[in-house]
CSV table of C-alpha atoms in Angstrom, one decimal:
chain,number,residue,atom,x,y,z
A,1,UNK,CA,0.0,0.0,0.0
A,2,UNK,CA,2.7,2.5,1.0
A,3,UNK,CA,4.5,2.5,-2.4
A,4,UNK,CA,1.2,3.6,-4.0
A,5,UNK,CA,0.7,6.3,-1.4
A,6,UNK,CA,4.3,7.5,-1.8
A,7,UNK,CA,4.0,7.7,-5.6
A,8,UNK,CA,0.4,9.0,-6.0
A,9,UNK,CA,-1.0,10.5,-2.8
A,10,UNK,CA,1.9,12.1,-1.0
A,11,UNK,CA,2.5,14.6,-3.8
A,12,UNK,CA,-1.0,15.9,-3.5
A,13,UNK,CA,-0.5,17.1,0.1
A,14,UNK,CA,3.2,17.2,1.1
A,15,UNK,CA,6.0,19.3,-0.2
A,16,UNK,CA,9.1,17.5,-1.7
A,17,UNK,CA,11.2,17.6,1.5
A,18,UNK,CA,8.3,16.2,3.5
A,19,UNK,CA,7.8,13.5,1.0
A,20,UNK,CA,11.5,12.6,1.1
A,21,UNK,CA,11.4,12.2,4.9
A,22,UNK,CA,8.4,9.8,4.5
A,23,UNK,CA,9.9,7.8,1.6
A,24,UNK,CA,13.5,7.2,2.7
A,25,UNK,CA,12.6,5.1,5.8
A,26,UNK,CA,10.1,3.1,3.8
A,27,UNK,CA,12.8,2.5,1.1
A,28,UNK,CA,15.3,1.4,3.8
A,29,UNK,CA,12.7,-1.1,5.2
A,30,UNK,CA,11.9,-2.5,1.8
A,31,UNK,CA,15.6,-3.1,1.1
A,32,UNK,CA,16.0,-4.9,4.4
A,33,UNK,CA,13.0,-7.1,3.7
A,34,UNK,CA,14.2,-7.6,0.1
A,35,UNK,CA,10.9,-6.4,-1.3
A,36,UNK,CA,12.2,-5.5,-4.7
A,37,UNK,CA,9.0,-4.2,-6.3
A,38,UNK,CA,8.5,-1.9,-3.3
A,39,UNK,CA,12.1,-0.7,-3.6
A,40,UNK,CA,11.5,0.2,-7.2
A,41,UNK,CA,8.3,2.1,-6.4
A,42,UNK,CA,9.9,4.0,-3.5
A,43,UNK,CA,12.9,4.9,-5.7
A,44,UNK,CA,10.6,6.3,-8.3
A,45,UNK,CA,8.7,8.3,-5.7
A,46,UNK,CA,12.0,9.6,-4.3
A,47,UNK,CA,13.1,10.6,-7.9
A,48,UNK,CA,9.8,12.5,-8.3
A,49,UNK,CA,10.5,14.4,-5.1
A,50,UNK,CA,14.0,15.4,-6.1
A,51,UNK,CA,12.8,16.3,-9.6
A,52,UNK,CA,10.2,18.7,-8.0
A,53,UNK,CA,13.1,20.3,-6.1
A,54,UNK,CA,14.9,20.9,-9.4
A,55,UNK,CA,17.7,18.5,-8.4
A,56,UNK,CA,17.5,16.9,-11.8
A,57,UNK,CA,20.8,14.9,-11.9
A,58,UNK,CA,20.0,13.4,-8.5
A,59,UNK,CA,16.6,12.4,-9.8
A,60,UNK,CA,18.1,10.9,-12.9
A,61,UNK,CA,20.5,8.8,-10.8
A,62,UNK,CA,17.6,7.5,-8.6
A,63,UNK,CA,15.3,6.7,-11.6
A,64,UNK,CA,18.2,4.8,-13.2
A,65,UNK,CA,18.6,2.7,-10.1
A,66,UNK,CA,14.9,2.0,-10.3
A,67,UNK,CA,15.1,1.1,-14.0
A,68,UNK,CA,18.1,-1.2,-13.4
A,69,UNK,CA,16.4,-3.1,-10.7
A,70,UNK,CA,13.1,-3.3,-12.7
A,71,UNK,CA,15.0,-4.8,-15.6
A,72,UNK,CA,16.9,-7.3,-13.4
A,73,UNK,CA,13.6,-8.4,-11.8
A,74,UNK,CA,11.5,-8.3,-15.0
A,75,UNK,CA,9.1,-5.8,-13.3
A,76,UNK,CA,7.7,-4.3,-16.5
A,77,UNK,CA,5.3,-2.0,-14.8
A,78,UNK,CA,8.2,-0.7,-12.6
A,79,UNK,CA,10.3,-0.4,-15.8
A,80,UNK,CA,7.6,1.8,-17.5
A,81,UNK,CA,7.3,4.1,-14.4
A,82,UNK,CA,11.1,4.5,-14.2
A,83,UNK,CA,11.2,5.4,-17.9
A,84,UNK,CA,8.5,8.0,-17.4
A,85,UNK,CA,10.6,9.5,-14.6
A,86,UNK,CA,13.7,9.5,-16.7
A,87,UNK,CA,11.9,11.0,-19.6
A,88,UNK,CA,10.6,13.9,-17.4
A,89,UNK,CA,14.0,14.5,-15.9
A,90,UNK,CA,15.8,14.6,-19.2
A,91,UNK,CA,13.2,17.0,-20.6
A,92,UNK,CA,13.9,19.4,-17.7
A,93,UNK,CA,17.6,19.4,-18.4
A,94,UNK,CA,17.0,20.0,-22.1
A,95,UNK,CA,17.8,16.5,-23.4
A,96,UNK,CA,14.6,16.4,-25.5
A,97,UNK,CA,15.6,13.5,-27.8
A,98,UNK,CA,16.4,11.3,-24.8
A,99,UNK,CA,13.2,12.4,-23.1
A,100,UNK,CA,11.0,11.4,-26.0
A,101,UNK,CA,12.9,8.1,-26.3
A,102,UNK,CA,12.1,7.2,-22.7
A,103,UNK,CA,8.4,8.2,-23.1
A,104,UNK,CA,8.0,6.3,-26.3
A,105,UNK,CA,9.4,3.2,-24.5
A,106,UNK,CA,7.1,3.7,-21.6
A,107,UNK,CA,4.0,4.0,-23.8
A,108,UNK,CA,5.0,0.9,-25.7
A,109,UNK,CA,5.3,-1.0,-22.4
A,110,UNK,CA,2.0,0.3,-21.1
A,111,UNK,CA,0.2,-0.9,-24.3
A,112,UNK,CA,1.9,-4.3,-24.0
A,113,UNK,CA,0.7,-4.6,-20.4
A,114,UNK,CA,-2.8,-3.3,-21.3
A,115,UNK,CA,-2.4,-1.0,-18.2
A,116,UNK,CA,-4.7,2.0,-18.6
A,117,UNK,CA,-3.2,3.9,-15.7
A,118,UNK,CA,0.3,3.6,-17.2
A,119,UNK,CA,-1.0,4.4,-20.7
A,120,UNK,CA,-2.6,7.6,-19.5
A,121,UNK,CA,0.6,8.7,-17.7
A,122,UNK,CA,2.8,7.8,-20.7
A,123,UNK,CA,0.5,9.6,-23.2
A,124,UNK,CA,0.5,12.8,-21.1
A,125,UNK,CA,4.2,12.8,-20.6
A,126,UNK,CA,4.9,12.1,-24.3
A,127,UNK,CA,2.6,15.0,-25.1
A,128,UNK,CA,4.6,17.3,-22.9
A,129,UNK,CA,7.8,16.0,-24.6
A,130,UNK,CA,6.4,16.8,-28.0
A,131,UNK,CA,5.2,20.2,-26.8
A,132,UNK,CA,8.7,21.0,-25.5
A,133,UNK,CA,10.0,20.4,-29.0
A,134,UNK,CA,7.4,22.7,-30.5
A,135,UNK,CA,5.4,19.8,-32.0
A,136,UNK,CA,2.2,21.2,-30.6
A,137,UNK,CA,-0.4,19.5,-32.8
A,138,UNK,CA,1.1,16.1,-32.1
A,139,UNK,CA,1.2,16.9,-28.4
A,140,UNK,CA,-2.5,17.9,-28.5
A,141,UNK,CA,-3.5,14.6,-30.2
A,142,UNK,CA,-1.7,12.7,-27.3
A,143,UNK,CA,-3.4,14.8,-24.7
A,144,UNK,CA,-6.8,14.2,-26.4
A,145,UNK,CA,-6.1,10.4,-26.2
A,146,UNK,CA,-5.1,10.8,-22.5
A,147,UNK,CA,-8.4,12.7,-21.9
A,148,UNK,CA,-10.6,10.2,-23.6
A,149,UNK,CA,-9.0,7.2,-21.8
A,150,UNK,CA,-9.2,9.0,-18.4
A,151,UNK,CA,-12.9,9.7,-19.0
A,152,UNK,CA,-13.5,6.1,-20.0
A,153,UNK,CA,-11.9,4.6,-16.9
A,154,UNK,CA,-13.0,7.4,-14.5
A,155,UNK,CA,-9.5,8.6,-13.5
A,156,UNK,CA,-10.2,12.3,-12.5
A,157,UNK,CA,-6.6,13.2,-11.8
A,158,UNK,CA,-5.5,12.1,-15.3
A,159,UNK,CA,-8.5,13.9,-16.7
A,160,UNK,CA,-7.4,17.1,-15.0
A,161,UNK,CA,-3.8,16.7,-16.4
A,162,UNK,CA,-5.2,16.0,-19.9
A,163,UNK,CA,-7.4,19.1,-19.8
A,164,UNK,CA,-4.4,21.1,-18.8
A,165,UNK,CA,-2.4,19.7,-21.7
A,166,UNK,CA,-5.1,20.5,-24.2
A,167,UNK,CA,-5.5,24.0,-22.8
A,168,UNK,CA,-1.7,24.5,-23.0
A,169,UNK,CA,-1.5,23.4,-26.6
A,170,UNK,CA,-4.6,25.5,-27.6
A,171,UNK,CA,-2.8,28.5,-26.0
A,172,UNK,CA,0.3,27.7,-28.1
A,173,UNK,CA,-1.8,27.5,-31.2
A,174,UNK,CA,-3.4,30.9,-30.5
A,175,UNK,CA,-6.8,29.6,-29.6
A,176,UNK,CA,-7.1,31.8,-26.5
A,177,UNK,CA,-10.8,31.4,-25.7
A,178,UNK,CA,-10.7,27.6,-26.1
A,179,UNK,CA,-7.5,27.5,-24.0
A,180,UNK,CA,-9.2,29.4,-21.2
A,181,UNK,CA,-12.2,27.1,-21.3
A,182,UNK,CA,-10.1,23.9,-20.9
A,183,UNK,CA,-7.8,25.5,-18.3
A,184,UNK,CA,-10.8,26.6,-16.2
A,185,UNK,CA,-12.2,23.1,-16.4
A,186,UNK,CA,-8.8,21.7,-15.2
A,187,UNK,CA,-8.8,24.2,-12.3
A,188,UNK,CA,-12.3,23.3,-11.2
A,189,UNK,CA,-11.5,19.5,-11.4
A,190,UNK,CA,-8.2,19.9,-9.6
A,191,UNK,CA,-9.9,21.8,-6.8
A,192,UNK,CA,-12.6,19.1,-6.5
A,193,UNK,CA,-10.0,16.3,-6.2
A,194,UNK,CA,-7.5,18.3,-4.0
A,195,UNK,CA,-4.6,18.2,-6.5
A,196,UNK,CA,-2.7,21.3,-5.5
A,197,UNK,CA,0.0,20.8,-8.2
A,198,UNK,CA,-2.6,20.6,-10.9
A,199,UNK,CA,-4.3,23.8,-9.5
A,200,UNK,CA,-1.0,25.6,-9.7
A,201,UNK,CA,-0.3,24.5,-13.2
A,202,UNK,CA,-3.8,25.5,-14.3
A,203,UNK,CA,-3.5,28.9,-12.7
A,204,UNK,CA,-0.1,29.4,-14.3
A,205,UNK,CA,-1.4,28.7,-17.8
A,206,UNK,CA,-4.6,30.7,-17.1
A,207,UNK,CA,-2.5,33.6,-16.1
A,208,UNK,CA,-0.7,33.5,-19.4
A,209,UNK,CA,-3.9,33.0,-21.4
A,210,UNK,CA,-5.6,35.9,-19.6
A,211,UNK,CA,-2.6,38.1,-20.5
A,212,UNK,CA,-2.9,37.0,-24.2
A,213,UNK,CA,-6.6,38.1,-24.1
A,214,UNK,CA,-5.5,41.5,-22.6
A,215,UNK,CA,-7.2,40.7,-19.3
A,216,UNK,CA,-4.1,41.6,-17.4
A,217,UNK,CA,-5.6,42.0,-13.9
A,218,UNK,CA,-7.2,38.5,-13.9
A,219,UNK,CA,-4.0,37.1,-15.4
A,220,UNK,CA,-1.9,38.6,-12.6
A,221,UNK,CA,-4.3,37.3,-10.0
A,222,UNK,CA,-4.1,33.8,-11.4
A,223,UNK,CA,-0.3,33.9,-11.4
A,224,UNK,CA,-0.1,35.2,-7.9
A,225,UNK,CA,-2.4,32.5,-6.7
A,226,UNK,CA,-0.3,29.9,-8.5
A,227,UNK,CA,2.9,31.3,-6.9
A,228,UNK,CA,1.3,31.0,-3.4
A,229,UNK,CA,0.6,27.4,-4.0
A,230,UNK,CA,4.0,26.6,-5.4
A,231,UNK,CA,5.6,28.3,-2.3
A,232,UNK,CA,3.4,26.3,0.0
A,233,UNK,CA,4.3,23.0,-1.8
A,234,UNK,CA,8.0,24.0,-2.1
A,235,UNK,CA,7.7,23.3,-5.8
A,236,UNK,CA,10.7,25.1,-7.2
A,237,UNK,CA,10.1,24.1,-10.8
A,238,UNK,CA,6.6,25.4,-10.6
A,239,UNK,CA,7.8,28.5,-8.8
A,240,UNK,CA,10.3,29.2,-11.6
A,241,UNK,CA,7.5,28.9,-14.3
A,242,UNK,CA,5.2,31.2,-12.4
A,243,UNK,CA,7.9,33.9,-11.8
A,244,UNK,CA,8.6,33.9,-15.5
A,245,UNK,CA,4.9,34.4,-16.2
A,246,UNK,CA,4.6,37.2,-13.6
A,247,UNK,CA,7.6,39.0,-15.2
A,248,UNK,CA,5.9,38.9,-18.6
A,249,UNK,CA,2.5,39.8,-17.2
A,250,UNK,CA,3.9,42.9,-15.4
A,251,UNK,CA,5.7,44.0,-18.5
A,252,UNK,CA,2.6,43.6,-20.7
A,253,UNK,CA,0.5,45.6,-18.2
A,254,UNK,CA,3.1,48.4,-17.9
A,255,UNK,CA,3.2,48.6,-21.7
A,256,UNK,CA,-0.5,49.1,-21.8
A,257,UNK,CA,-0.5,51.6,-19.0
A,258,UNK,CA,2.3,53.6,-20.7
């Protein structure tokens, strides 16, 4: 049970340092008891926490440990999760080709295993990888697949992530009103399920979308709310994104006022 909690539930409520303090003793215990699947899941959760702290190389090292152990024990689900983590971490450090390679492999494994939860995560992360490369329409197709699968299986967290992906790509394609619609739906759903990270992400993109529609005050309000959440969660990566958005928003507003 705890490996699932560490991977999926702790990030909803605890900041990365708090998560690390919870995960490390559980990881030590799993190693002592030789529970190798649990070790893999704890390593992945630990990598996620360090990734959220922007300690990307440390996260990569931890995900690689998880991948090596998953391969040696033929834990294919653990392998897919480790590849997702590696793909995300390599994307953050700008190694976009390696990131897409890991996400492609993860999606292939998820399809082979017929694991809808893995498939949704892989689709979403592959979509982010394509978006980072400027391949926005391909990214949107992947987010749309993620959304439809999430709706079919009733996974509201993945549904919220997919709505955010669709909104983000609509924004990149200049479809501002449509982007705002999807991002507001993401924000509402994220609030309903208590996913603070998804709330911050929705508010960050909403802030940018409001700015693009010349609604600068609402845009700044959304970004400031996102920043408060990121600070509360000690989400340094999210904080960096929001601060960049706030800089742009203040500049846009000053230009209009001048």
